[in-house]
Amino acid sequence: QYAILLTMVLTVLVKYVLHALDLRHDNPWDAKAVYMLYTELFTGFVKVLLYVAFMTIMIKVHTFPLFAIRPMYLAMR
């Protein structure tokens, strides 16, 4: 759970930096949307990997983690 929260914090930090760079220039930054899209895509991919790793560990150690299905589905979507 902490790893998921850390990825969310890093995503917000990257978005903040991109917005700050955009505000420093007088002209609008056209490529900012592309960087925002790739940031969201990368974050979603990392979340899916973390959820899959968590589910794999839980299945091997204890039982099927039914509570983790919804967040994993939303991350994959």
CSV table of N, CA and C in Angstrom, one decimal:
chain,number,residue,atom,x,y,z
A,1,GLN,N,0.8,-1.2,0.0
A,1,GLN,CA,0.0,0.0,0.0
A,1,GLN,C,0.9,1.3,0.0
A,2,TYR,N,2.0,1.2,0.7
A,2,TYR,CA,2.9,2.4,0.8
A,2,TYR,C,3.5,2.6,-0.6
A,3,ALA,N,3.8,1.6,-1.3
A,3,ALA,CA,4.4,1.7,-2.7
A,3,ALA,C,3.4,2.4,-3.6
A,4,ILE,N,2.1,2.0,-3.5
A,4,ILE,CA,1.1,2.7,-4.4
A,4,ILE,C,1.0,4.2,-4.0
A,5,LEU,N,1.0,4.5,-2.7
A,5,LEU,CA,0.9,5.9,-2.3
A,5,LEU,C,2.2,6.6,-2.7
A,6,LEU,N,3.3,6.0,-2.7
A,6,LEU,CA,4.5,6.7,-3.1
A,6,LEU,C,4.5,7.0,-4.6
A,7,THR,N,3.9,6.1,-5.4
A,7,THR,CA,3.8,6.3,-6.9
A,7,THR,C,2.9,7.5,-7.1
A,8,MET,N,1.8,7.6,-6.3
A,8,MET,CA,0.9,8.7,-6.5
A,8,MET,C,1.5,10.0,-6.1
A,9,VAL,N,2.3,10.0,-5.0
A,9,VAL,CA,3.0,11.2,-4.6
A,9,VAL,C,4.0,11.7,-5.7
A,10,LEU,N,4.7,10.7,-6.3
A,10,LEU,CA,5.7,11.0,-7.3
A,10,LEU,C,5.0,11.6,-8.6
A,11,THR,N,3.8,11.0,-8.8
A,11,THR,CA,3.0,11.5,-10.0
A,11,THR,C,2.6,13.0,-9.8
A,12,VAL,N,2.1,13.3,-8.6
A,12,VAL,CA,1.7,14.7,-8.3
A,12,VAL,C,3.0,15.6,-8.3
A,13,LEU,N,4.1,15.1,-7.9
A,13,LEU,CA,5.3,15.9,-7.9
A,13,LEU,C,5.7,16.2,-9.4
A,14,VAL,N,5.7,15.2,-10.2
A,14,VAL,CA,6.0,15.4,-11.6
A,14,VAL,C,5.1,16.4,-12.3
A,15,LYS,N,3.8,16.2,-12.0
A,15,LYS,CA,2.8,17.1,-12.6
A,15,LYS,C,3.0,18.6,-12.1
A,16,TYR,N,3.4,18.7,-10.9
A,16,TYR,CA,3.7,20.0,-10.3
A,16,TYR,C,4.9,20.7,-11.0
A,17,VAL,N,5.9,19.9,-11.2
A,17,VAL,CA,7.1,20.4,-11.9
A,17,VAL,C,6.7,20.8,-13.4
A,18,LEU,N,5.9,20.0,-14.0
A,18,LEU,CA,5.5,20.3,-15.4
A,18,LEU,C,4.7,21.6,-15.5
A,19,HIS,N,3.8,21.7,-14.5
A,19,HIS,CA,3.0,23.0,-14.5
A,19,HIS,C,3.9,24.2,-14.2
A,20,ALA,N,4.8,24.0,-13.2
A,20,ALA,CA,5.7,25.1,-12.9
A,20,ALA,C,6.6,25.5,-14.1
A,21,LEU,N,7.1,24.5,-14.8
A,21,LEU,CA,7.8,24.9,-16.0
A,21,LEU,C,7.0,25.6,-17.1
A,22,ASP,N,5.7,25.2,-17.2
A,22,ASP,CA,4.8,25.8,-18.1
A,22,ASP,C,4.5,27.3,-17.7
A,23,LEU,N,4.4,27.5,-16.4
A,23,LEU,CA,4.1,28.9,-15.9
A,23,LEU,C,5.3,29.8,-16.1
A,24,ARG,N,6.5,29.3,-16.2
A,24,ARG,CA,7.7,30.2,-16.3
A,24,ARG,C,7.8,30.8,-17.7
A,25,HIS,N,7.2,30.2,-18.7
A,25,HIS,CA,7.3,30.7,-20.0
A,25,HIS,C,6.1,31.6,-20.3
A,26,ASP,N,6.3,32.5,-21.2
A,26,ASP,CA,5.2,33.4,-21.6
A,26,ASP,C,4.3,32.7,-22.6
A,27,ASN,N,4.8,31.9,-23.5
A,27,ASN,CA,4.0,31.1,-24.5
A,27,ASN,C,3.6,29.8,-23.8
A,28,PRO,N,2.4,29.3,-24.2
A,28,PRO,CA,2.0,28.0,-23.7
A,28,PRO,C,2.9,26.9,-24.3
A,29,TRP,N,3.1,25.9,-23.4
A,29,TRP,CA,4.0,24.8,-23.8
A,29,TRP,C,3.1,23.7,-24.4
A,30,ASP,N,3.3,23.5,-25.7
A,30,ASP,CA,2.5,22.6,-26.4
A,30,ASP,C,2.8,21.1,-26.1
A,31,ALA,N,4.0,20.8,-25.7
A,31,ALA,CA,4.3,19.4,-25.4
A,31,ALA,C,4.0,19.0,-24.0
A,32,LYS,N,3.5,19.9,-23.2
A,32,LYS,CA,3.2,19.5,-21.8
A,32,LYS,C,2.1,18.4,-21.7
A,33,ALA,N,1.2,18.4,-22.6
A,33,ALA,CA,0.1,17.4,-22.6
A,33,ALA,C,0.7,16.0,-22.9
A,34,VAL,N,1.7,15.9,-23.7
A,34,VAL,CA,2.3,14.6,-24.0
A,34,VAL,C,3.0,14.1,-22.8
A,35,TYR,N,3.8,15.0,-22.1
A,35,TYR,CA,4.5,14.6,-20.9
A,35,TYR,C,3.5,14.2,-19.8
A,36,MET,N,2.4,14.9,-19.7
A,36,MET,CA,1.4,14.5,-18.7
A,36,MET,C,0.8,13.1,-19.0
A,37,LEU,N,0.6,12.9,-20.3
A,37,LEU,CA,0.0,11.6,-20.7
A,37,LEU,C,1.0,10.4,-20.4
A,38,TYR,N,2.3,10.6,-20.7
A,38,TYR,CA,3.3,9.6,-20.5
A,38,TYR,C,3.4,9.4,-19.0
A,39,THR,N,3.3,10.5,-18.2
A,39,THR,CA,3.4,10.3,-16.7
A,39,THR,C,2.3,9.5,-16.2
A,40,GLU,N,1.1,9.7,-16.7
A,40,GLU,CA,-0.1,8.9,-16.2
A,40,GLU,C,0.0,7.5,-16.7
A,41,LEU,N,0.5,7.3,-17.9
A,41,LEU,CA,0.7,5.9,-18.4
A,41,LEU,C,1.7,5.2,-17.6
A,42,PHE,N,2.8,5.8,-17.3
A,42,PHE,CA,3.9,5.1,-16.6
A,42,PHE,C,3.4,4.8,-15.2
A,43,THR,N,2.7,5.8,-14.5
A,43,THR,CA,2.2,5.6,-13.2
A,43,THR,C,1.2,4.4,-13.2
A,44,GLY,N,0.3,4.4,-14.1
A,44,GLY,CA,-0.6,3.3,-14.2
A,44,GLY,C,0.0,1.9,-14.4
A,45,PHE,N,1.1,1.9,-15.2
A,45,PHE,CA,1.8,0.6,-15.4
A,45,PHE,C,2.5,0.2,-14.1
A,46,VAL,N,3.1,1.1,-13.4
A,46,VAL,CA,3.7,0.8,-12.1
A,46,VAL,C,2.7,0.3,-11.1
A,47,LYS,N,1.5,0.9,-11.0
A,47,LYS,CA,0.5,0.5,-10.1
A,47,LYS,C,0.0,-0.9,-10.4
A,48,VAL,N,-0.1,-1.2,-11.7
A,48,VAL,CA,-0.6,-2.6,-12.1
A,48,VAL,C,0.5,-3.6,-11.7
A,49,LEU,N,1.8,-3.3,-11.9
A,49,LEU,CA,2.8,-4.2,-11.5
A,49,LEU,C,2.8,-4.4,-10.0
A,50,LEU,N,2.6,-3.3,-9.2
A,50,LEU,CA,2.6,-3.5,-7.8
A,50,LEU,C,1.4,-4.3,-7.3
A,51,TYR,N,0.3,-4.1,-7.9
A,51,TYR,CA,-0.9,-4.9,-7.5
A,51,TYR,C,-0.7,-6.4,-7.9
A,52,VAL,N,-0.2,-6.6,-9.0
A,52,VAL,CA,0.1,-8.0,-9.4
A,52,VAL,C,1.1,-8.7,-8.5
A,53,ALA,N,2.1,-8.0,-8.1
A,53,ALA,CA,3.1,-8.5,-7.2
A,53,ALA,C,2.5,-8.8,-5.8
A,54,PHE,N,1.6,-7.8,-5.4
A,54,PHE,CA,0.9,-8.0,-4.1
A,54,PHE,C,0.0,-9.2,-4.1
A,55,MET,N,-0.7,-9.4,-5.2
A,55,MET,CA,-1.7,-10.5,-5.3
A,55,MET,C,-0.9,-11.8,-5.3
A,56,THR,N,0.2,-11.8,-6.0
A,56,THR,CA,1.0,-13.1,-6.1
A,56,THR,C,1.5,-13.5,-4.8
A,57,ILE,N,2.1,-12.5,-4.0
A,57,ILE,CA,2.6,-12.8,-2.7
A,57,ILE,C,1.5,-13.2,-1.8
A,58,MET,N,0.3,-12.6,-1.8
A,58,MET,CA,-0.8,-13.0,-1.0
A,58,MET,C,-1.3,-14.3,-1.3
A,59,ILE,N,-1.4,-14.7,-2.5
A,59,ILE,CA,-1.9,-16.0,-2.9
A,59,ILE,C,-0.9,-17.1,-2.4
A,60,LYS,N,0.4,-16.8,-2.5
A,60,LYS,CA,1.4,-17.8,-2.1
A,60,LYS,C,1.4,-18.0,-0.5
A,61,VAL,N,1.2,-16.8,0.1
A,61,VAL,CA,1.4,-16.9,1.6
A,61,VAL,C,0.1,-17.2,2.3
A,62,HIS,N,-1.0,-16.6,1.9
A,62,HIS,CA,-2.2,-16.8,2.7
A,62,HIS,C,-3.4,-17.2,1.8
A,63,THR,N,-4.1,-16.3,1.2
A,63,THR,CA,-5.3,-16.7,0.4
A,63,THR,C,-5.5,-15.6,-0.7
A,64,PHE,N,-6.5,-15.8,-1.4
A,64,PHE,CA,-6.8,-14.9,-2.5
A,64,PHE,C,-7.3,-13.5,-2.0
A,65,PRO,N,-6.6,-12.4,-2.3
A,65,PRO,CA,-7.0,-11.1,-1.8
A,65,PRO,C,-8.1,-10.5,-2.6
A,66,LEU,N,-9.4,-10.8,-2.2
A,66,LEU,CA,-10.5,-10.3,-2.9
A,66,LEU,C,-10.6,-8.7,-2.9
A,67,PHE,N,-10.1,-8.1,-1.8
A,67,PHE,CA,-10.2,-6.7,-1.7
A,67,PHE,C,-9.3,-5.9,-2.6
A,68,ALA,N,-8.3,-6.6,-3.2
A,68,ALA,CA,-7.4,-6.0,-4.1
A,68,ALA,C,-7.8,-6.0,-5.6
A,69,ILE,N,-9.0,-6.7,-5.9
A,69,ILE,CA,-9.4,-6.8,-7.2
A,69,ILE,C,-9.8,-5.5,-7.8
A,70,ARG,N,-10.7,-4.7,-7.1
A,70,ARG,CA,-11.2,-3.5,-7.6
A,70,ARG,C,-10.1,-2.5,-7.9
A,71,PRO,N,-9.1,-2.2,-7.0
A,71,PRO,CA,-8.1,-1.2,-7.3
A,71,PRO,C,-7.2,-1.7,-8.5
A,72,MET,N,-7.0,-3.0,-8.6
A,72,MET,CA,-6.2,-3.5,-9.7
A,72,MET,C,-6.9,-3.3,-11.0
A,73,TYR,N,-8.2,-3.6,-11.0
A,73,TYR,CA,-9.0,-3.4,-12.2
A,73,TYR,C,-9.0,-1.9,-12.6
A,74,LEU,N,-9.2,-1.0,-11.7
A,74,LEU,CA,-9.1,0.4,-12.0
A,74,LEU,C,-7.8,0.9,-12.5
A,75,ALA,N,-6.7,0.3,-12.0
A,75,ALA,CA,-5.4,0.7,-12.4
A,75,ALA,C,-5.1,0.1,-13.8
A,76,MET,N,-5.7,-1.1,-14.1
A,76,MET,CA,-5.5,-1.6,-15.5
A,76,MET,C,-6.4,-0.9,-16.5
A,77,ARG,N,-7.5,-0.4,-16.1
A,77,ARG,CA,-8.4,0.2,-17.0
A,77,ARG,C,-7.8,1.6,-17.4
